[in-house]
XYZ file of C-alpha atoms in Angstrom:
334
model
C -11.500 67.543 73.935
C -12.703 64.295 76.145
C -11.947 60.959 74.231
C -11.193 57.366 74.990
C -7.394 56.062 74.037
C -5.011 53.819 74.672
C -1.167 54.657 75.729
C 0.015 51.324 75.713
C -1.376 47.932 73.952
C -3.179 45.365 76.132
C -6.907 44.062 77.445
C -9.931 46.258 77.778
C -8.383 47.674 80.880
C -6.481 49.404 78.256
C -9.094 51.424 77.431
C -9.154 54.743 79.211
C -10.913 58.350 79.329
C -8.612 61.701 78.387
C -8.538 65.308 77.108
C -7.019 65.324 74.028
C -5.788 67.998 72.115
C -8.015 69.170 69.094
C -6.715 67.885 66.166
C -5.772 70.180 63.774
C -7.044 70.325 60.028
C -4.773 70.772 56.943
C -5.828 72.228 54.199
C -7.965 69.503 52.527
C -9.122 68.298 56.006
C -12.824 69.241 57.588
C -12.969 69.062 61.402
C -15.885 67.217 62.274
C -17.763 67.330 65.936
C -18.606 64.011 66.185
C -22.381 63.492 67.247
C -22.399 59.502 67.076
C -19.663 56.906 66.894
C -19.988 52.971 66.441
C -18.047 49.666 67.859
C -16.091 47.389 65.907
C -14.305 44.584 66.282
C -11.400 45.970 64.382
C -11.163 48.659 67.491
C -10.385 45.551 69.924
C -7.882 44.102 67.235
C -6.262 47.688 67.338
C -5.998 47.548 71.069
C -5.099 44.309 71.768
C -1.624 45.494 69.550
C -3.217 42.869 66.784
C -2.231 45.223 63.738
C 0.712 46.997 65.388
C 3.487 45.429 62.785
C 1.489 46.560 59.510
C 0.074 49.384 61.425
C 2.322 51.119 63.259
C 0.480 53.830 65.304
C 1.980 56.076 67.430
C 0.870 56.240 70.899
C -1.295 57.055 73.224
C -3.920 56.722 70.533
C -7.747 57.495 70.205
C -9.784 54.658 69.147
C -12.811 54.603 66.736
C -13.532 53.903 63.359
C -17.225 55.024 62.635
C -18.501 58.704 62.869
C -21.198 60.875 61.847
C -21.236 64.460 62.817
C -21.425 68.251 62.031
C -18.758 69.623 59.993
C -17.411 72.721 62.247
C -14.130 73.860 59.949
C -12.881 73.345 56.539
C -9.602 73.898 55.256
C -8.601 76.332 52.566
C -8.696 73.647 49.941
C -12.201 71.939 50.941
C -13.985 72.004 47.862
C -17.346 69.255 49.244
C -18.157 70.573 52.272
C -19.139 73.561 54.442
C -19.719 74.699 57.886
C -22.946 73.063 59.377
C -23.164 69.861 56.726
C -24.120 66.903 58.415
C -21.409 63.551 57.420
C -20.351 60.216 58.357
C -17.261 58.518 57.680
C -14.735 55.720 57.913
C -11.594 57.595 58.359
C -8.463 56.469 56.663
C -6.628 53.733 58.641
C -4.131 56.148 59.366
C -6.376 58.834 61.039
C -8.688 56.762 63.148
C -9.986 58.320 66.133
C -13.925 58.633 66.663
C -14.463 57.773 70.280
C -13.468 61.676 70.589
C -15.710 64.581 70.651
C -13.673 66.318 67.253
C -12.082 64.414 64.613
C -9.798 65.856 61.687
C -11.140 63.776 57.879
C -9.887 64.301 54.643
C -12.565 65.694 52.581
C -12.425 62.283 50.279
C -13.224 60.101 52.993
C -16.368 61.910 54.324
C -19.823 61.844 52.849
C -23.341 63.512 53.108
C -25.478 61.814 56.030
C -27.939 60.172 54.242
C -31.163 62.702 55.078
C -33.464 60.068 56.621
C -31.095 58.421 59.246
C -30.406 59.691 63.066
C -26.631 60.481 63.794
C -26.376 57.057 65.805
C -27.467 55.219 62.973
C -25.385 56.906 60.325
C -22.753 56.140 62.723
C -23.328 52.386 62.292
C -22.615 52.107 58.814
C -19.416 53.080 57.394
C -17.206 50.244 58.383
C -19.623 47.899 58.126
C -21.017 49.470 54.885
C -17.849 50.008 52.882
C -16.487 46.555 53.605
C -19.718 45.358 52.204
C -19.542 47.255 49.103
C -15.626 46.387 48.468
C -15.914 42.299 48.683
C -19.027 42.257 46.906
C -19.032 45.242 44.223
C -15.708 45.801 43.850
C -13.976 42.455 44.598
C -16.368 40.106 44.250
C -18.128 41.769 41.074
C -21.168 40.101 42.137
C -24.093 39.965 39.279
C -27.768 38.812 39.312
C -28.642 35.390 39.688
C -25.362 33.948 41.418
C -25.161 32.590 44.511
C -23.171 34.227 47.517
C -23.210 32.992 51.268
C -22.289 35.173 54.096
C -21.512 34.475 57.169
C -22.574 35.622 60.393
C -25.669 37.703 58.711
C -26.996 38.887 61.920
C -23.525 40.674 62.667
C -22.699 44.256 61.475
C -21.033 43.148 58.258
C -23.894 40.967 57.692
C -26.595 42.737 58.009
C -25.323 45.798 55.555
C -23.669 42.719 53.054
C -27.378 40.318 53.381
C -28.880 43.566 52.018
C -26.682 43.999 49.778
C -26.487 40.854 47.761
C -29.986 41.247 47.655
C -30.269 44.227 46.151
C -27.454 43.069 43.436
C -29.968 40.421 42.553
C -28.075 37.358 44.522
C -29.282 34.392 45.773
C -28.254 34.845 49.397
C -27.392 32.398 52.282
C -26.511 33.375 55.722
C -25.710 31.472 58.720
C -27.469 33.141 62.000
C -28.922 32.034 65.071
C -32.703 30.597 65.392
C -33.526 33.612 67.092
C -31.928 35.735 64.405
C -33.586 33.687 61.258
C -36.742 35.894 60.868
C -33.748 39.236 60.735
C -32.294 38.019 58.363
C -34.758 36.379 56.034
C -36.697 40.272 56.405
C -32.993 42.104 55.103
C -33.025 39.664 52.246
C -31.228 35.922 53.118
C -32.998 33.336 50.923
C -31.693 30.511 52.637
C -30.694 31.156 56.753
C -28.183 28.240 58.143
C -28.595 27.756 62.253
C -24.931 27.803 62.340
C -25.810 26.048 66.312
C -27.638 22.853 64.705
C -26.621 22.367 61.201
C -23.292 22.603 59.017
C -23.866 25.035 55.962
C -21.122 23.079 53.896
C -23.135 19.865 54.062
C -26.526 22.098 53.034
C -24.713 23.881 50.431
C -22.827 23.685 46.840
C -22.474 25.461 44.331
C -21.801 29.291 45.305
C -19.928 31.585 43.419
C -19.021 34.072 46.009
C -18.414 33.501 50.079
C -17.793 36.657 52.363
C -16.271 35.130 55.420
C -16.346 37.359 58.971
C -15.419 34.477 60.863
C -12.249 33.049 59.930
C -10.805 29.939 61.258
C -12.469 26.305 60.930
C -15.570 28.634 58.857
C -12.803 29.898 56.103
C -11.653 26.395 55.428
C -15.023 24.720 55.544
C -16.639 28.201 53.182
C -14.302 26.607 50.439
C -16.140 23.141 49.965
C -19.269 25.483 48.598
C -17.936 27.274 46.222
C -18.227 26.395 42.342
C -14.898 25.907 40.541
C -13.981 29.276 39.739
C -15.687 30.837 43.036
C -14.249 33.258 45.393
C -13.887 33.656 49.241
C -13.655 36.410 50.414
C -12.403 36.749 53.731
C -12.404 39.932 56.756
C -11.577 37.770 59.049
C -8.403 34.710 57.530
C -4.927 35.414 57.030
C -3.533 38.441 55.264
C -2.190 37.839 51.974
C 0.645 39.569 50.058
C -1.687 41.641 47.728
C -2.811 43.117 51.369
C 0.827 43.608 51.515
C 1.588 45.371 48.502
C -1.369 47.721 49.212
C -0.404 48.755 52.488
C 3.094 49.392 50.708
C 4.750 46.905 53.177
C 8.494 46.456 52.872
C 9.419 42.736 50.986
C 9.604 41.302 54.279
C 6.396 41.742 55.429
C 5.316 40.746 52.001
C 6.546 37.009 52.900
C 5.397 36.977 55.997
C 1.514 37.895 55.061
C 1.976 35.407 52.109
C 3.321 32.798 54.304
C 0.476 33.342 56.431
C -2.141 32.315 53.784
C 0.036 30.012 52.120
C -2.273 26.950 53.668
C -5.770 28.304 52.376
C -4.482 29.448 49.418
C -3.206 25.986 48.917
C -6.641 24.615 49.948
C -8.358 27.199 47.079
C -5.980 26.091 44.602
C -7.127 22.486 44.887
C -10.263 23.051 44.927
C -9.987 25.325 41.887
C -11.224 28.344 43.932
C -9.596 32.107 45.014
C -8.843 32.919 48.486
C -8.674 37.039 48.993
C -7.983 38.922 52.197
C -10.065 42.126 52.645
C -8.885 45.428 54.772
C -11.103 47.690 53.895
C -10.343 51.193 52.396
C -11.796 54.822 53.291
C -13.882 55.956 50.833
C -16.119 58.907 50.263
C -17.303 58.174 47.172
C -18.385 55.034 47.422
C -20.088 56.355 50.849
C -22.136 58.461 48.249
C -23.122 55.030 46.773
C -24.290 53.695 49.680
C -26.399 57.111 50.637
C -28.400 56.368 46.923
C -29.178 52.810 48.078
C -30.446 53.858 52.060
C -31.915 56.656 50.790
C -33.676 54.133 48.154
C -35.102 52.131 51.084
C -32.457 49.123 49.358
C -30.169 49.354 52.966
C -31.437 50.074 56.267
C -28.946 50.230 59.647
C -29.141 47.663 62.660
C -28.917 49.587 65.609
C -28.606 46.506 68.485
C -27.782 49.294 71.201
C -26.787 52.982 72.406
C -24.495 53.998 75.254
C -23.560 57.628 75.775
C -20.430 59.011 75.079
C -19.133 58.551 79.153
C -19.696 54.955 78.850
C -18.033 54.144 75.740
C -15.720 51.480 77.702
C -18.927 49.590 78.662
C -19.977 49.878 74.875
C -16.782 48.342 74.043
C -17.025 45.674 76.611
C -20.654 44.983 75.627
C -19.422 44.308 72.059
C -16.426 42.494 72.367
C -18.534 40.156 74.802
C -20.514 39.037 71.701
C -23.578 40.176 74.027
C -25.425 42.379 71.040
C -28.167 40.306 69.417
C -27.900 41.544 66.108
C -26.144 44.705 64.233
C -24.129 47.175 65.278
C -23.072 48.929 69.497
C -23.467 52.850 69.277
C -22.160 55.569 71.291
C -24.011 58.782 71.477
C -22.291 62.485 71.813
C -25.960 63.569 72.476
């Protein structure tokens, strides 16, 4: 099969094209033909060897983390699926591999395509859409009436997570771009921030949840806004040992992720706030709660751009050049 990999870790010129082997599904695997697949910045993390300690893939490997697709094969204990169901999926971190033309995916990490969506933008939303649903739902327990800022709405995260919080009945900020303030403000943001012109933690106080994309200088200035008692919630800060303990690192590791966070946790503590670090997790079913809420009209993709399949180096470059204006890159089997 043709796909895009990497056989050593470096730059975009790491990137190449190959035939691959088809993968080979085990018995509570479906092999998927993959008809869309979407960019993410985790894929450039992945490449650039970012992740290689905690994540220790074996080489030359096929990048990707979004699909949707035609299921093709089932194995013998597939129970959800059959031949010809349209999907999408965030594989499991330890079976990535979507810039490929088949893909091998546990039957709990794959979901119905929600009816009304095209392959490419099904493809956009299962990253994107399941780390969403994790820091606010899950993590962040969000409820009606409190007040959660997100950063970078325009972005892929944030324009699933603005819609999101809306639909949970949030008070939403986001910092965008001017030329992204009318986006945002339509997916749901009550208040938008020109992160260019004006500093959201002088305009701001009082939030009881902050999902932070950014990291950095934004992570340490997102905990001046929260109440005492408020979270941040972060994609894009320093691992912490919890992360640790769920990726069933060894007690080494463990100190080194919590000495990584030990200074914002610090910071949280004074401030009488939680710092969290978010990996997100493959998940089927809560794919199947996201479906209800697209299908509802409550989330809607943001396609910025399609390449096809061929020129999925270009998509990659495109994206990791911060040149799409808002939402998620595409590539297109089709």
């Amino acid at each position: 099969m043709k796909t895009f990999l990497i056989e050593k870790y470096g730059d975009r010129s790491a990137v190449r094209a190959a035939h691959s082997p088809d993968p080979r599904p085990g018995p509570e695997d479906v092999l998927v033909e993959i008809r869309a697949a979407s960019v993410n910045p985790l894929d450039f993390k992945i490449r650039d060897g970012a992740f290689k300690r905690i994540l220790p893939y074996r080489l030359p490997l096929i990048l990707g983390n979004d699909l949707a697709g035609v299921v093709v094969q089932v194995g013998s204990a597939v129970t959800r699926f059959a031949v010809g169901d349209e999907v999408y999926a965030r594989p499991d971190k330890d079976r990535i591999g979507t810039f490929a033309e088949l893909i091998a995916v546990h039957e709990n990490d794959l979901a119905p395509k929600p009816a009304g969506l095209t392959m490419e933008q099904a493809a956009s939303l299962p990253l994107v859409a399941l780390t969403a649903w994790q820091a606010l739902v899950e993590r962040g327990e969000v409820r009606p009436g409190q007040k959660v800022l997100i950063h970078a709405g325009s972005g892929g995260v944030g324009t699933i997570a603005v819609q999101l919080a809306r639909h949970l009945g949030a008070h939403v900020a986001t910092t965008a771009s001017a030329a992204n303030a009318d986006l945002v403000k339509e997916l749901g943001a009550d208040v938008v921030i020109d992160y260019r012109t004006q500093d959201f933690e002088e305009l701001l106080d009082g939030y009881d949840l902050v999902l932070d994309t950014l990291g950095g200088e934004t992570l340490e200035k997102s905990l001046r806004v929260l109440r005492p008692g408020g979270k941040a919630i972060s994609i894009a800060g320093p691992p912490d040992a919890e992360f640790a303990r769920e990726l069933g690192a060894n007690p080494v590791l463990r100190q080194v992720m919590n000495a990584l966070s030990f200074t914002i946790r610090r910071h949280a503590k004074r401030r009488g706030v939680t710092y969290s670090f978010l990996f997100m997790k493959a998940s089927g079913d809560q794919l199947r709660a996201l479906t209800r809420l697209i299908d509802a009209g409550e989330i809607r993709p943001v396609v910025d751009r399609v390449f096809p399949f061929d020129r999925t180096r270009e998509a990659l470059e495109y994206a990791e050049q911060g040149r799409a204006k808002a939402g998620k890159v595409v590539v297109s089997m089709a």
